[in-house]
Coordinates of C-alpha atoms in Angstrom, one line a residue:
M184 CA -4.2 104.4 114.8
R185 CA -7.4 104.3 112.7
L186 CA -6.8 100.7 111.9
C187 CA -6.4 99.8 115.6
R188 CA -9.6 101.6 116.5
W189 CA -11.4 99.8 113.7
I190 CA -10.2 96.4 115.0
I191 CA -11.3 97.3 118.6
F192 CA -14.8 98.3 117.3
Y193 CA -14.9 95.0 115.4
L194 CA -14.0 93.0 118.5
N195 CA -16.7 94.7 120.6
T196 CA -19.3 94.1 117.9
L197 CA -18.5 90.4 117.8
A198 CA -18.6 90.1 121.6
L199 CA -21.9 91.9 122.0
G200 CA -23.5 89.9 119.2
S201 CA -22.4 86.5 120.7
W202 CA -23.7 87.4 124.2
A203 CA -27.0 88.9 123.0
Q204 CA -28.0 85.9 121.0
E205 CA -30.3 83.6 123.0
P206 CA -30.2 79.9 122.2
G207 CA -33.4 78.5 120.8
L208 CA -34.4 81.6 118.9
A209 CA -32.8 80.6 115.6
N210 CA -35.0 79.6 112.8
S211 CA -35.2 75.8 112.4
G212 CA -34.3 76.3 108.7
S213 CA -31.2 78.3 109.4
P214 CA -27.8 77.3 108.0
A215 CA -26.5 76.6 111.5
L216 CA -28.5 73.4 111.7
T217 CA -26.8 71.9 108.6
R218 CA -23.3 70.7 108.7
P219 CA -20.7 72.8 106.8
F220 CA -19.6 71.1 103.6
L221 CA -16.0 72.6 103.8
S222 CA -14.1 74.0 106.7
R223 CA -11.0 76.2 106.5
I224 CA -7.7 74.3 106.1
R225 CA -4.7 76.5 106.2
G226 CA -2.6 76.3 103.0
L227 CA -5.3 74.4 101.2
F228 CA -8.5 76.4 101.5
D229 CA -7.9 79.6 103.5
V230 CA -11.5 80.9 103.6
E231 CA -13.9 80.6 106.6
L232 CA -17.2 79.9 104.8
P233 CA -20.3 81.1 106.7
Q234 CA -21.5 77.7 108.0
L235 CA -21.6 76.1 111.5
D236 CA -22.0 72.6 112.9
P237 CA -24.9 72.0 115.2
P238 CA -24.5 73.7 118.6
G239 CA -22.3 71.8 121.0
T240 CA -20.3 70.0 118.3
V241 CA -16.5 69.7 118.8
K242 CA -14.6 68.9 115.6
F243 CA -10.9 67.9 115.8
I244 CA -8.6 68.8 112.9
L245 CA -5.5 67.0 111.8
Y246 CA -3.6 68.2 108.7
P247 CA -0.1 66.8 108.1
H248 CA 1.9 68.4 105.3
I249 CA 3.1 65.2 103.6
S250 CA 5.2 67.1 101.0
D251 CA 7.5 68.2 103.8
L252 CA 9.1 64.8 103.7
V253 CA 11.0 65.9 100.6
R254 CA 10.9 69.7 101.0
R255 CA 11.9 70.3 104.6
D256 CA 13.9 68.7 107.5
Y257 CA 10.6 68.4 109.5
V258 CA 7.0 67.7 108.9
R259 CA 4.4 70.5 109.7
T260 CA 1.2 69.3 111.2
D261 CA -1.7 71.5 112.0
V262 CA -3.7 70.2 114.9
G263 CA -6.6 71.8 116.7
F264 CA -10.4 71.8 117.2
R265 CA -13.5 73.8 116.4
W266 CA -16.3 74.3 119.0
T267 CA -19.8 75.5 118.0
L268 CA -21.1 77.4 121.0
N269 CA -24.6 78.2 119.7
D270 CA -26.5 78.9 116.4
H271 CA -24.3 82.0 115.8
V272 CA -20.8 81.5 117.3
E273 CA -17.9 79.1 116.7
F274 CA -14.5 79.2 118.4
S275 CA -11.4 77.5 117.1
T276 CA -7.8 77.1 118.1
E277 CA -4.9 75.5 116.2
G278 CA -1.3 74.8 116.8
A279 CA 1.4 74.5 114.1
A280 CA 3.3 71.5 115.2
F281 CA 6.6 70.4 113.7
L282 CA 8.3 66.9 113.9
T283 CA 11.8 66.0 112.7
H284 CA 11.3 63.1 110.2
G285 CA 15.0 62.0 110.0
F286 CA 15.3 62.1 106.2
G287 CA 16.8 65.6 106.1
E288 CA 20.3 67.0 106.9
Q289 CA 19.4 68.8 110.2
A290 CA 17.5 67.8 113.3
T291 CA 15.1 70.7 114.1
G292 CA 13.5 69.0 117.1
N293 CA 9.8 68.7 117.8
G294 CA 7.3 71.1 119.2
I295 CA 4.6 73.7 118.5
G296 CA 5.8 76.8 116.6
E297 CA 2.7 78.9 116.2
L298 CA -0.7 79.3 117.8
R299 CA -3.9 80.5 116.1
Y300 CA -7.2 81.5 117.5
G301 CA -10.4 82.1 115.6
L302 CA -14.0 83.4 116.2
K303 CA -16.8 83.2 113.7
Y304 CA -20.2 84.9 114.0
L305 CA -22.9 83.7 111.7
I306 CA -25.3 86.4 110.3
H307 CA -28.8 85.1 109.8
E308 CA -30.8 88.4 109.6
S309 CA -31.7 90.4 106.4
L310 CA -30.2 88.0 103.9
P311 CA -31.8 87.0 100.6
P312 CA -32.6 83.4 99.9
D313 CA -29.7 81.1 99.1
F314 CA -27.3 83.7 100.7
E315 CA -25.2 83.2 103.9
A316 CA -22.8 85.5 105.6
S317 CA -20.4 85.6 108.6
A318 CA -18.0 88.0 110.4
N319 CA -14.7 86.4 111.4
L320 CA -11.7 87.3 113.5
S321 CA -8.4 85.4 113.7
V322 CA -5.2 85.9 115.7
T323 CA -1.9 84.3 114.9
Q324 CA 1.0 84.3 117.5
P325 CA 4.4 82.7 116.7
L326 CA 6.3 80.9 119.5
T327 CA 10.0 81.0 120.2
Q328 CA 11.3 77.4 119.9
R329 CA 10.7 76.6 116.2
P330 CA 12.4 76.4 112.8
I331 CA 12.9 79.9 111.3
D332 CA 10.9 79.1 108.1
L333 CA 7.9 77.8 110.0
S334 CA 6.3 81.2 110.1
D335 CA 6.9 84.9 109.2
G336 CA 7.6 85.9 112.8
Y337 CA 4.8 88.4 112.9
Q338 CA 1.6 88.6 115.0
H339 CA -1.5 88.8 112.8
I340 CA -4.9 90.2 113.7
T341 CA -7.3 89.5 110.8
P342 CA -11.0 90.5 110.7
S343 CA -13.0 89.5 107.7
V344 CA -16.5 89.3 106.3
I345 CA -17.6 86.5 104.0
I346 CA -20.7 86.1 101.8
Q347 CA -21.6 82.9 99.9
R348 CA -24.5 81.9 97.6
H349 CA -25.7 78.5 96.7
S350 CA -26.4 78.1 93.1
P351 CA -30.1 77.7 92.4
N352 CA -29.3 75.8 89.2
N353 CA -26.6 73.5 90.4
R354 CA -26.9 72.0 93.9
H355 CA -23.2 71.1 94.0
L356 CA -22.0 74.7 93.3
T357 CA -21.4 77.5 95.9
V358 CA -19.7 80.8 95.1
F359 CA -18.3 83.2 97.7
T360 CA -16.5 86.5 98.3
E361 CA -14.3 87.5 101.2
L362 CA -13.2 91.0 102.3
S363 CA -10.5 91.0 105.0
L364 CA -7.9 93.2 106.7
D365 CA -4.6 92.0 108.2
A366 CA -2.8 94.0 110.9
I367 CA 0.7 92.7 111.4
S368 CA 3.1 93.6 114.2
P369 CA 6.6 92.3 115.0
S370 CA 6.6 89.6 117.7
G371 CA 10.3 89.8 118.5
K372 CA 10.8 86.3 117.1
A373 CA 12.7 85.4 114.0
G374 CA 10.8 84.3 110.9
A375 CA 10.9 84.1 107.1
M376 CA 8.5 85.9 104.8
Q377 CA 6.9 83.9 102.0
I378 CA 6.8 84.7 98.3
N379 CA 4.0 87.2 97.5
Q380 CA 3.5 88.1 101.2
P381 CA 3.1 91.8 102.1
H382 CA 5.5 93.3 104.7
N383 CA 2.9 95.8 106.0
D384 CA -0.7 95.9 107.0
F385 CA -2.9 94.9 104.0
S386 CA -6.4 94.3 102.8
S387 CA -7.6 91.7 100.4
V388 CA -10.6 90.5 98.4
T389 CA -11.2 86.9 97.4
L390 CA -13.6 85.5 94.8
G391 CA -14.1 81.8 94.4
G392 CA -16.3 78.8 94.2
V393 CA -16.7 75.3 95.7
Y394 CA -17.9 72.2 93.8
D395 CA -19.2 69.8 96.4
L396 CA -19.2 66.1 95.6
G397 CA -19.7 64.8 99.1
Q398 CA -16.5 63.7 100.6
I399 CA -14.5 65.3 97.8
K400 CA -14.5 69.0 97.3
W401 CA -13.0 71.0 94.4
T402 CA -12.3 74.7 94.9
L403 CA -11.1 77.6 92.7
A404 CA -10.3 81.0 94.2
G405 CA -8.4 84.2 93.3
T406 CA -7.2 86.8 95.8
Y407 CA -6.1 90.4 95.2
T408 CA -4.1 91.8 98.0
T409 CA -2.9 95.4 98.5
T410 CA -1.2 97.5 101.1
A411 CA -2.2 100.8 99.4
L412 CA -5.4 101.3 101.5
I413 CA -4.0 101.0 105.1
S414 CA -0.2 101.3 104.7
S415 CA 2.2 104.0 103.6
R416 CA 3.9 101.8 101.1
A417 CA 1.9 100.5 98.1
E418 CA 2.3 96.8 97.1
H419 CA 0.0 94.7 95.1
F420 CA -0.3 90.9 94.8
F421 CA -2.6 88.4 93.0
T422 CA -2.8 84.7 93.8
S423 CA -5.0 82.0 92.4
G424 CA -5.3 78.3 92.1
P425 CA -7.4 75.2 92.3
A426 CA -7.4 72.8 95.2
Y427 CA -9.2 69.6 96.3
S428 CA -9.8 68.1 99.7
G429 CA -11.3 64.9 101.1
T430 CA -12.7 64.4 104.6
C431 CA -13.4 61.3 106.7
Q432 CA -15.4 60.9 109.9
K433 CA -14.0 58.6 112.5
K434 CA -16.3 56.5 114.6
L435 CA -15.2 57.0 118.2
F436 CA -17.5 54.5 119.7
S437 CA -20.4 52.1 118.9
I438 CA -23.6 51.7 120.8
P439 CA -25.3 48.3 120.2
K440 CA -29.0 48.1 119.6
P441 CA -31.3 45.4 121.0
N442 CA -31.5 43.7 117.6
G443 CA -27.7 43.3 117.5
S444 CA -26.9 46.2 115.1
S445 CA -25.0 49.3 116.1
D446 CA -25.7 53.0 115.9
S447 CA -22.4 54.7 115.9
A448 CA -22.8 57.2 113.0
R449 CA -25.6 59.1 114.5
R450 CA -24.3 59.1 118.1
C451 CA -20.8 60.3 117.3
R452 CA -21.8 63.7 116.1
G453 CA -20.2 65.4 119.2
A454 CA -16.7 64.6 118.0
Q455 CA -15.2 64.3 114.6
T456 CA -11.7 63.8 113.1
A457 CA -10.9 65.3 109.7
I458 CA -7.8 64.3 107.7
I459 CA -7.2 66.6 104.8
S460 CA -5.4 65.7 101.6
S461 CA -2.6 67.9 100.0
S462 CA -3.5 70.5 97.5
T463 CA -2.3 72.1 94.3
R464 CA -2.1 75.9 94.4
G465 CA -0.6 78.4 92.0
S466 CA 0.3 82.0 92.4
A467 CA 1.0 84.7 89.8
P468 CA 4.2 86.8 90.0
R469 CA 4.3 89.9 92.2
L470 CA 2.8 92.9 90.5
P471 CA 4.9 96.2 90.3
S472 CA 4.6 98.5 93.3
A473 CA 2.9 101.8 92.9
K474 CA 5.2 104.8 92.7

């Protein structure tokens, strides 16, 4: 019950903060006016860094799991979009689509097996130089018609707070930490738990860094997860691993100039397409449970 009341308070705080902020009051040097160098990609980089696109930007996400061609009878593809409402708030929605590729033994069909919704509130006030922070909330809801192993079959409500700092000595390096809670509840739909995944409500802390080389990003993060703080059964997990990602921006249209040249890069900022590469992630064995 205490966890439910905490989540309700968290939701109210995010809602009041987003409505209270008036557009145009943000500092012109705020992080919201610079493009984020790395967005969250599920399974590759599971952290919502505290950065936003310029207000009004809609960013489309396409992430096919290419390794599923040899590991599963279907290919998972995360599709969705991010919409920056103002200098403080971003809304996102994603669907976990699945498509039978024909190289496996079974035909699982095609469809969307899971929906995810996210809300990010950027914190500008009372932060030291080179620091940025955000409060985030995500909700995951599995759907009925899907392969069993596409998700764990639970509904997840996950509030989190993230702080990052840009290195004053290396302009390519950013370090971050994330504190999060995950309240899970049965959805009534079948699913399969993953290795090193808690079966109860849990809290976690993540420490990591991003090395930004432009279109190529290298990341390294470690996460400690425990159910001891908010569940009756104590379990402990630790996962870590490097990853890399590459992004490309698609030119949706081109506007000719009087001199014959075109100006498409500057005028396509309202819509983007990101195609993310696969990653390498490692995880340590499950730690013994507390007695």
